[in-house]
Amino acid sequence: MGKQTIRQEARRAALDAQSKRREERAERERRVEALAIKVLVAIREREAADRRAGEALTEMIETERLSAREAVQWCGDEVSTREVARLRRVAADAADQAAQEDDGAGADTGADAPTSAAS
């Protein structure tokens, strides 16, 4: 076997190995990406569930005039009073954020009104 043939075979083997490693890395990246999406979806679903639970607890406490301890009892001791406070904070924060977003949209609409009236 000549030197040139040996070099060509060596290059081909190296390129094949590199190609295989690239394919393996790409496949791993696809798997990691899919797992990251699962994590983020689960977190968003949990956040939404926490918000809904907090809204219900807030209604129990404020509208139905229950204490946090009574709300815990009504929930079959599935939550603690500490968890009740956390969930209510989550709901309040979500409501505050929604109100700020509504205020921002209203401010944009208000800013547009004088301009169109002046035209």
Short mmCIF file of N, CA, C and O in Angstrom, two decimals:
data_model
loop_
_atom_site.label_atom_id
_atom_site.label_comp_id
_atom_site.label_asym_id
_atom_site.label_seq_id
_atom_site.Cartn_x
_atom_site.Cartn_y
_atom_site.Cartn_z
N MET A 1 0.85 -1.18 0.00
CA MET A 1 0.00 0.00 0.00
C MET A 1 0.90 1.24 0.00
O MET A 1 1.84 1.33 0.78
N GLY A 2 0.59 2.20 -0.86
CA GLY A 2 1.40 3.39 -0.95
C GLY A 2 1.04 4.41 0.12
O GLY A 2 0.01 4.33 0.79
N LYS A 3 1.96 5.37 0.28
CA LYS A 3 1.74 6.43 1.28
C LYS A 3 0.45 7.20 1.01
O LYS A 3 -0.28 7.55 1.92
N GLN A 4 0.20 7.48 -0.24
CA GLN A 4 -0.99 8.26 -0.60
C GLN A 4 -2.26 7.50 -0.22
O GLN A 4 -3.20 8.08 0.32
N THR A 5 -2.31 6.23 -0.47
CA THR A 5 -3.48 5.41 -0.12
C THR A 5 -3.68 5.38 1.39
O THR A 5 -4.80 5.51 1.89
N ILE A 6 -2.57 5.24 2.13
CA ILE A 6 -2.66 5.23 3.60
C ILE A 6 -3.21 6.55 4.10
O ILE A 6 -4.08 6.58 4.97
N ARG A 7 -2.72 7.65 3.55
CA ARG A 7 -3.20 8.98 3.97
C ARG A 7 -4.69 9.16 3.65
O ARG A 7 -5.44 9.69 4.46
N GLN A 8 -5.10 8.74 2.48
CA GLN A 8 -6.51 8.86 2.09
C GLN A 8 -7.40 8.05 3.03
O GLN A 8 -8.45 8.53 3.47
N GLU A 9 -6.99 6.84 3.34
CA GLU A 9 -7.77 6.01 4.26
C GLU A 9 -7.80 6.62 5.66
O GLU A 9 -8.83 6.59 6.34
N ALA A 10 -6.68 7.18 6.09
CA ALA A 10 -6.62 7.81 7.41
C ALA A 10 -7.54 9.04 7.46
O ALA A 10 -8.27 9.25 8.43
N ARG A 11 -7.49 9.85 6.37
CA ARG A 11 -8.39 11.02 6.31
C ARG A 11 -9.84 10.60 6.33
O ARG A 11 -10.66 11.18 7.03
N ARG A 12 -10.17 9.59 5.54
CA ARG A 12 -11.54 9.10 5.48
C ARG A 12 -12.00 8.60 6.85
O ARG A 12 -13.11 8.90 7.30
N ALA A 13 -11.16 7.87 7.54
CA ALA A 13 -11.49 7.37 8.87
C ALA A 13 -11.70 8.52 9.85
O ALA A 13 -12.64 8.52 10.66
N ALA A 14 -10.83 9.53 9.78
CA ALA A 14 -10.96 10.70 10.67
C ALA A 14 -12.25 11.46 10.37
O ALA A 14 -12.97 11.86 11.29
N LEU A 15 -12.54 11.66 9.08
CA LEU A 15 -13.77 12.37 8.71
C LEU A 15 -15.00 11.59 9.13
O LEU A 15 -15.99 12.18 9.59
N ASP A 16 -14.97 10.28 8.98
CA ASP A 16 -16.10 9.46 9.41
C ASP A 16 -16.31 9.56 10.92
O ASP A 16 -17.45 9.69 11.39
N ALA A 17 -15.21 9.53 11.67
CA ALA A 17 -15.31 9.65 13.14
C ALA A 17 -15.86 11.01 13.53
O ALA A 17 -16.73 11.12 14.42
N GLN A 18 -15.40 12.07 12.87
CA GLN A 18 -15.88 13.42 13.17
C GLN A 18 -17.36 13.55 12.81
O GLN A 18 -18.14 14.15 13.56
N SER A 19 -17.75 12.98 11.68
CA SER A 19 -19.14 13.04 11.26
C SER A 19 -20.03 12.33 12.28
O SER A 19 -21.10 12.83 12.65
N LYS A 20 -19.59 11.17 12.73
CA LYS A 20 -20.36 10.42 13.72
C LYS A 20 -20.49 11.22 15.02
O LYS A 20 -21.57 11.28 15.61
N ARG A 21 -19.40 11.85 15.46
CA ARG A 21 -19.46 12.67 16.68
C ARG A 21 -20.41 13.85 16.51
O ARG A 21 -21.15 14.19 17.42
N ARG A 22 -20.40 14.49 15.33
CA ARG A 22 -21.33 15.61 15.08
C ARG A 22 -22.77 15.13 15.15
O ARG A 22 -23.63 15.80 15.74
N GLU A 23 -23.06 13.99 14.55
CA GLU A 23 -24.42 13.43 14.58
C GLU A 23 -24.84 13.11 16.01
O GLU A 23 -25.98 13.39 16.41
N GLU A 24 -23.94 12.54 16.79
CA GLU A 24 -24.25 12.22 18.19
C GLU A 24 -24.51 13.48 19.00
O GLU A 24 -25.43 13.53 19.81
N ARG A 25 -23.69 14.52 18.76
CA ARG A 25 -23.90 15.80 19.47
C ARG A 25 -25.23 16.43 19.07
O ARG A 25 -25.95 16.95 19.91
N ALA A 26 -25.57 16.37 17.79
CA ALA A 26 -26.84 16.94 17.32
C ALA A 26 -28.01 16.19 17.93
O ALA A 26 -29.00 16.81 18.35
N GLU A 27 -27.92 14.88 17.99
CA GLU A 27 -28.99 14.07 18.59
C GLU A 27 -29.12 14.40 20.08
O GLU A 27 -30.23 14.55 20.59
N ARG A 28 -28.00 14.50 20.77
CA ARG A 28 -28.03 14.85 22.20
C ARG A 28 -28.66 16.23 22.39
O ARG A 28 -29.48 16.44 23.28
N GLU A 29 -28.30 17.18 21.53
CA GLU A 29 -28.86 18.53 21.62
C GLU A 29 -30.38 18.49 21.42
O GLU A 29 -31.11 19.18 22.14
N ARG A 30 -30.87 17.68 20.50
CA ARG A 30 -32.32 17.56 20.30
C ARG A 30 -32.99 16.98 21.55
O ARG A 30 -34.07 17.43 21.94
N ARG A 31 -32.35 15.97 22.16
CA ARG A 31 -32.93 15.38 23.38
C ARG A 31 -32.95 16.39 24.51
O ARG A 31 -33.96 16.53 25.22
N VAL A 32 -31.85 17.13 24.70
CA VAL A 32 -31.78 18.13 25.77
C VAL A 32 -32.80 19.24 25.54
O VAL A 32 -33.47 19.69 26.46
N GLU A 33 -32.95 19.66 24.29
CA GLU A 33 -33.94 20.69 23.96
C GLU A 33 -35.35 20.23 24.30
O GLU A 33 -36.14 20.97 24.88
N ALA A 34 -35.67 18.99 23.95
CA ALA A 34 -37.00 18.45 24.26
C ALA A 34 -37.23 18.39 25.77
O ALA A 34 -38.31 18.71 26.26
N LEU A 35 -36.20 18.01 26.52
CA LEU A 35 -36.33 17.95 27.98
C LEU A 35 -36.48 19.35 28.57
O LEU A 35 -37.26 19.55 29.51
N ALA A 36 -35.76 20.32 28.04
CA ALA A 36 -35.88 21.70 28.52
C ALA A 36 -37.29 22.22 28.31
O ALA A 36 -37.86 22.90 29.17
N ILE A 37 -37.88 21.88 27.16
CA ILE A 37 -39.26 22.29 26.89
C ILE A 37 -40.20 21.66 27.90
O ILE A 37 -41.10 22.32 28.44
N LYS A 38 -40.00 20.37 28.22
CA LYS A 38 -40.84 19.71 29.22
C LYS A 38 -40.73 20.40 30.57
O LYS A 38 -41.74 20.59 31.26
N VAL A 39 -39.52 20.78 30.95
CA VAL A 39 -39.31 21.48 32.23
C VAL A 39 -40.08 22.79 32.25
O VAL A 39 -40.81 23.09 33.19
N LEU A 40 -39.92 23.58 31.20
CA LEU A 40 -40.57 24.90 31.17
C LEU A 40 -42.08 24.80 31.12
O LEU A 40 -42.78 25.59 31.76
N VAL A 41 -42.60 23.84 30.39
CA VAL A 41 -44.06 23.64 30.34
C VAL A 41 -44.56 23.26 31.73
O VAL A 41 -45.56 23.81 32.21
N ALA A 42 -43.88 22.34 32.39
CA ALA A 42 -44.30 21.92 33.73
C ALA A 42 -44.27 23.08 34.71
O ALA A 42 -45.18 23.24 35.53
N ILE A 43 -43.24 23.91 34.62
CA ILE A 43 -43.15 25.08 35.52
C ILE A 43 -44.30 26.04 35.25
O ILE A 43 -44.95 26.52 36.19
N ARG A 44 -44.58 26.32 33.99
CA ARG A 44 -45.68 27.24 33.66
C ARG A 44 -47.02 26.66 34.11
O ARG A 44 -47.88 27.39 34.61
N GLU A 45 -47.20 25.35 33.93
CA GLU A 45 -48.45 24.71 34.37
C GLU A 45 -48.57 24.80 35.89
O GLU A 45 -49.65 25.07 36.41
N ARG A 46 -47.46 24.58 36.59
CA ARG A 46 -47.47 24.68 38.06
C ARG A 46 -47.79 26.11 38.50
O ARG A 46 -48.59 26.33 39.41
N GLU A 47 -47.18 27.08 37.82
CA GLU A 47 -47.45 28.48 38.16
C GLU A 47 -48.92 28.82 37.96
O GLU A 47 -49.52 29.50 38.79
N ALA A 48 -49.50 28.33 36.88
CA ALA A 48 -50.92 28.59 36.61
C ALA A 48 -51.79 27.91 37.66
O ALA A 48 -52.77 28.49 38.15
N ALA A 49 -51.43 26.68 38.03
CA ALA A 49 -52.19 25.96 39.06
C ALA A 49 -52.08 26.67 40.41
O ALA A 49 -53.07 26.82 41.13
N ASP A 50 -50.88 27.14 40.74
CA ASP A 50 -50.69 27.88 42.00
C ASP A 50 -51.52 29.15 42.01
O ASP A 50 -52.14 29.51 43.02
N ARG A 51 -51.56 29.85 40.86
CA ARG A 51 -52.35 31.08 40.78
C ARG A 51 -53.82 30.78 41.00
O ARG A 51 -54.50 31.47 41.77
N ARG A 52 -54.34 29.74 40.35
CA ARG A 52 -55.76 29.39 40.51
C ARG A 52 -56.06 28.98 41.96
O ARG A 52 -57.10 29.36 42.51
N ALA A 53 -55.17 28.22 42.56
CA ALA A 53 -55.36 27.82 43.96
C ALA A 53 -55.36 29.05 44.86
O ALA A 53 -56.19 29.17 45.77
N GLY A 54 -54.45 29.97 44.61
CA GLY A 54 -54.39 31.20 45.40
C GLY A 54 -55.63 32.04 45.25
O GLY A 54 -56.13 32.63 46.22
N GLU A 55 -56.16 32.11 44.04
CA GLU A 55 -57.40 32.86 43.81
C GLU A 55 -58.55 32.24 44.59
O GLU A 55 -59.35 32.95 45.21
N ALA A 56 -58.64 30.91 44.56
CA ALA A 56 -59.72 30.23 45.29
C ALA A 56 -59.56 30.43 46.80
O ALA A 56 -60.55 30.69 47.50
N LEU A 57 -58.34 30.34 47.29
CA LEU A 57 -58.11 30.55 48.72
C LEU A 57 -58.42 31.98 49.12
O LEU A 57 -59.02 32.22 50.18
N THR A 58 -58.07 32.92 48.28
CA THR A 58 -58.37 34.33 48.56
C THR A 58 -59.87 34.54 48.63
O THR A 58 -60.37 35.24 49.53
N GLU A 59 -60.59 33.92 47.72
CA GLU A 59 -62.05 34.03 47.74
C GLU A 59 -62.62 33.40 49.01
O GLU A 59 -63.53 33.95 49.63
N MET A 60 -62.09 32.24 49.41
CA MET A 60 -62.56 31.59 50.64
C MET A 60 -62.35 32.51 51.84
O MET A 60 -63.24 32.65 52.69
N ILE A 61 -61.19 33.14 51.88
CA ILE A 61 -60.83 33.95 53.05
C ILE A 61 -61.51 35.30 53.03
O ILE A 61 -62.06 35.74 54.04
N GLU A 62 -61.51 35.96 51.87
CA GLU A 62 -62.06 37.31 51.82
C GLU A 62 -63.57 37.32 51.64
O GLU A 62 -64.27 38.07 52.32
N THR A 63 -64.08 36.53 50.73
CA THR A 63 -65.52 36.55 50.43
C THR A 63 -66.32 35.76 51.45
O THR A 63 -67.36 36.21 51.93
N GLU A 64 -65.81 34.57 51.76
CA GLU A 64 -66.54 33.70 52.69
C GLU A 64 -66.14 33.93 54.14
O GLU A 64 -66.64 33.28 55.05
N ARG A 65 -65.22 34.85 54.37
CA ARG A 65 -64.80 35.25 55.72
C ARG A 65 -64.24 34.09 56.55
O ARG A 65 -64.51 33.99 57.74
N LEU A 66 -63.46 33.21 55.90
CA LEU A 66 -62.80 32.15 56.64
C LEU A 66 -61.42 32.62 57.06
O LEU A 66 -60.82 33.47 56.40
N SER A 67 -60.91 32.05 58.13
CA SER A 67 -59.52 32.31 58.49
C SER A 67 -58.65 31.37 57.65
O SER A 67 -59.15 30.42 57.06
N ALA A 68 -57.37 31.65 57.62
CA ALA A 68 -56.46 30.77 56.89
C ALA A 68 -56.50 29.36 57.47
O ALA A 68 -56.51 28.38 56.73
N ARG A 69 -56.59 29.25 58.77
CA ARG A 69 -56.66 27.94 59.42
C ARG A 69 -57.94 27.20 59.00
O ARG A 69 -57.92 26.00 58.74
N GLU A 70 -59.05 27.92 58.92
CA GLU A 70 -60.30 27.29 58.49
C GLU A 70 -60.21 26.84 57.02
O GLU A 70 -60.70 25.77 56.66
N ALA A 71 -59.56 27.65 56.20
CA ALA A 71 -59.38 27.28 54.79
C ALA A 71 -58.56 25.99 54.69
O ALA A 71 -58.87 25.11 53.89
N VAL A 72 -57.53 25.89 55.52
CA VAL A 72 -56.71 24.68 55.56
C VAL A 72 -57.58 23.48 55.93
O VAL A 72 -57.51 22.42 55.31
N GLN A 73 -58.43 23.65 56.93
CA GLN A 73 -59.30 22.55 57.35
C GLN A 73 -60.26 22.16 56.23
O GLN A 73 -60.50 20.97 55.99
N TRP A 74 -60.82 23.14 55.53
CA TRP A 74 -61.74 22.85 54.43
C TRP A 74 -61.02 22.12 53.29
O TRP A 74 -61.65 21.37 52.54
N CYS A 75 -59.75 22.34 53.16
CA CYS A 75 -58.96 21.68 52.11
C CYS A 75 -58.42 20.33 52.57
O CYS A 75 -57.59 19.73 51.89
N GLY A 76 -58.90 19.85 53.69
CA GLY A 76 -58.49 18.53 54.15
C GLY A 76 -57.04 18.46 54.58
O GLY A 76 -56.40 17.44 54.41
N ASP A 77 -56.53 19.54 55.09
CA ASP A 77 -55.15 19.62 55.54
C ASP A 77 -54.15 19.28 54.43
O ASP A 77 -53.04 18.84 54.70
N GLU A 78 -54.55 19.48 53.17
CA GLU A 78 -53.63 19.26 52.04
C GLU A 78 -52.63 20.40 51.91
O GLU A 78 -51.62 20.25 51.25
N VAL A 79 -52.97 21.54 52.50
CA VAL A 79 -52.07 22.70 52.48
C VAL A 79 -51.88 23.17 53.91
O VAL A 79 -52.72 22.93 54.77
N SER A 80 -50.77 23.85 54.14
CA SER A 80 -50.52 24.43 55.46
C SER A 80 -50.90 25.91 55.42
O SER A 80 -51.13 26.47 54.34
N THR A 81 -50.96 26.53 56.57
CA THR A 81 -51.25 27.97 56.58
C THR A 81 -50.14 28.74 55.87
O THR A 81 -50.40 29.75 55.22
N ARG A 82 -48.93 28.25 55.96
CA ARG A 82 -47.80 28.88 55.27
C ARG A 82 -48.01 28.78 53.74
O ARG A 82 -47.77 29.73 53.01
N GLU A 83 -48.47 27.61 53.28
CA GLU A 83 -48.74 27.41 51.85
C GLU A 83 -49.91 28.29 51.41
O GLU A 83 -49.91 28.82 50.29
N VAL A 84 -50.91 28.45 52.26
CA VAL A 84 -52.04 29.33 51.95
C VAL A 84 -51.52 30.75 51.71
O VAL A 84 -51.90 31.40 50.72
N ALA A 85 -50.63 31.21 52.57
CA ALA A 85 -50.08 32.56 52.42
C ALA A 85 -49.29 32.67 51.11
O ALA A 85 -49.43 33.66 50.37
N ARG A 86 -48.49 31.66 50.79
CA ARG A 86 -47.70 31.69 49.56
C ARG A 86 -48.60 31.71 48.32
O ARG A 86 -48.40 32.51 47.40
N LEU A 87 -49.61 30.85 48.31
CA LEU A 87 -50.52 30.78 47.16
C LEU A 87 -51.30 32.07 46.99
O LEU A 87 -51.53 32.53 45.86
N ARG A 88 -51.71 32.67 48.08
CA ARG A 88 -52.43 33.95 47.98
C ARG A 88 -51.51 35.04 47.44
O ARG A 88 -51.94 35.90 46.67
N ARG A 89 -50.23 35.01 47.84
CA ARG A 89 -49.26 35.98 47.30
C ARG A 89 -49.08 35.78 45.80
O ARG A 89 -49.01 36.76 45.04
N VAL A 90 -49.00 34.53 45.36
CA VAL A 90 -48.88 34.23 43.93
C VAL A 90 -50.06 34.83 43.17
O VAL A 90 -49.89 35.48 42.14
N ALA A 91 -51.27 34.62 43.69
CA ALA A 91 -52.47 35.14 43.03
C ALA A 91 -52.47 36.67 43.03
O ALA A 91 -52.82 37.29 42.02
N ALA A 92 -52.08 37.27 44.14
CA ALA A 92 -52.05 38.73 44.23
C ALA A 92 -51.01 39.31 43.27
O ALA A 92 -51.27 40.30 42.58
N ASP A 93 -49.85 38.68 43.20
CA ASP A 93 -48.81 39.14 42.27
C ASP A 93 -49.29 39.04 40.82
O ASP A 93 -49.05 39.95 40.02
N ALA A 94 -49.98 37.95 40.49
CA ALA A 94 -50.51 37.78 39.13
C ALA A 94 -51.56 38.85 38.84
O ALA A 94 -51.59 39.42 37.74
N ALA A 95 -52.40 39.15 39.81
CA ALA A 95 -53.42 40.19 39.62
C ALA A 95 -52.77 41.56 39.45
O ALA A 95 -53.19 42.35 38.60
N ASP A 96 -51.74 41.83 40.25
CA ASP A 96 -51.02 43.11 40.12
C ASP A 96 -50.38 43.23 38.74
O ASP A 96 -50.44 44.29 38.12
N GLN A 97 -49.76 42.16 38.28
CA GLN A 97 -49.12 42.17 36.97
C GLN A 97 -50.16 42.39 35.87
O GLN A 97 -49.93 43.17 34.95
N ALA A 98 -51.30 41.74 35.97
CA ALA A 98 -52.36 41.92 34.97
C ALA A 98 -52.86 43.36 34.99
O ALA A 98 -53.11 43.95 33.93
N ALA A 99 -52.99 43.94 36.17
CA ALA A 99 -53.45 45.32 36.28
C ALA A 99 -52.43 46.28 35.65
O ALA A 99 -52.81 47.22 34.96
N GLN A 100 -51.15 46.01 35.87
CA GLN A 100 -50.12 46.86 35.28
C GLN A 100 -50.13 46.75 33.76
O GLN A 100 -49.95 47.75 33.06
N GLU A 101 -50.34 45.53 33.26
CA GLU A 101 -50.41 45.35 31.81
C GLU A 101 -51.62 46.07 31.24
O GLU A 101 -51.55 46.67 30.18
N ASP A 102 -52.75 46.03 31.96
CA ASP A 102 -53.95 46.74 31.51
C ASP A 102 -53.72 48.25 31.54
O ASP A 102 -54.14 48.95 30.62
N ASP A 103 -53.04 48.73 32.57
CA ASP A 103 -52.74 50.16 32.65
C ASP A 103 -51.83 50.59 31.51
O ASP A 103 -52.01 51.64 30.92
N GLY A 104 -50.88 49.74 31.16
CA GLY A 104 -49.98 50.04 30.04
C GLY A 104 -50.72 50.10 28.74
O GLY A 104 -50.50 50.98 27.91
N ALA A 105 -51.66 49.21 28.52
CA ALA A 105 -52.46 49.21 27.29
C ALA A 105 -53.37 50.44 27.26
O ALA A 105 -53.53 51.06 26.23
N GLY A 106 -53.93 50.79 28.40
CA GLY A 106 -54.80 51.96 28.48
C GLY A 106 -54.02 53.24 28.23
O GLY A 106 -54.50 54.15 27.58
N ALA A 107 -52.78 53.29 28.72
CA ALA A 107 -51.97 54.48 28.51
C ALA A 107 -51.64 54.65 27.03
O ALA A 107 -51.63 55.75 26.51
N ASP A 108 -51.39 53.55 26.33
CA ASP A 108 -51.12 53.64 24.91
C ASP A 108 -52.33 54.15 24.15
O ASP A 108 -52.22 54.99 23.28
N THR A 109 -53.52 53.65 24.52
CA THR A 109 -54.75 54.07 23.87
C THR A 109 -54.99 55.55 24.14
O THR A 109 -55.35 56.30 23.23
N GLY A 110 -54.74 55.99 25.37
CA GLY A 110 -54.95 57.38 25.72
C GLY A 110 -54.01 58.30 24.97
O GLY A 110 -54.36 59.39 24.58
N ALA A 111 -52.79 57.85 24.77
CA ALA A 111 -51.80 58.67 24.06
C ALA A 111 -52.18 58.80 22.59
O ALA A 111 -51.91 59.81 21.97
N ASP A 112 -52.81 57.78 22.03
CA ASP A 112 -53.20 57.83 20.62
C ASP A 112 -54.41 58.73 20.39
O ASP A 112 -54.54 59.32 19.33
N ALA A 113 -55.30 58.83 21.36
CA ALA A 113 -56.55 59.57 21.17
C ALA A 113 -56.33 61.03 20.82
O ALA A 113 -56.93 61.50 19.85
N PRO A 114 -55.50 61.79 21.56
CA PRO A 114 -55.33 63.21 21.19
C PRO A 114 -54.73 63.39 19.81
O PRO A 114 -55.09 64.31 19.11
N THR A 115 -53.83 62.52 19.42
CA THR A 115 -53.20 62.65 18.12
C THR A 115 -54.24 62.50 17.01
O THR A 115 -54.27 63.29 16.09
N SER A 116 -55.13 61.50 17.14
CA SER A 116 -56.12 61.30 16.10
C SER A 116 -57.18 62.40 16.13
O SER A 116 -57.71 62.78 15.09
N ALA A 117 -57.44 62.98 17.28
CA ALA A 117 -58.42 64.07 17.37
C ALA A 117 -57.86 65.33 16.73
O ALA A 117 -58.58 66.11 16.14
N ALA A 118 -56.55 65.53 16.86
CA ALA A 118 -55.93 66.72 16.30
C ALA A 118 -55.84 66.65 14.79
O ALA A 118 -55.74 67.66 14.12
N SER A 119 -55.86 65.46 14.23
CA SER A 119 -55.73 65.31 12.76
C SER A 119 -56.91 65.77 12.03
O SER A 119 -57.98 65.81 12.17
#
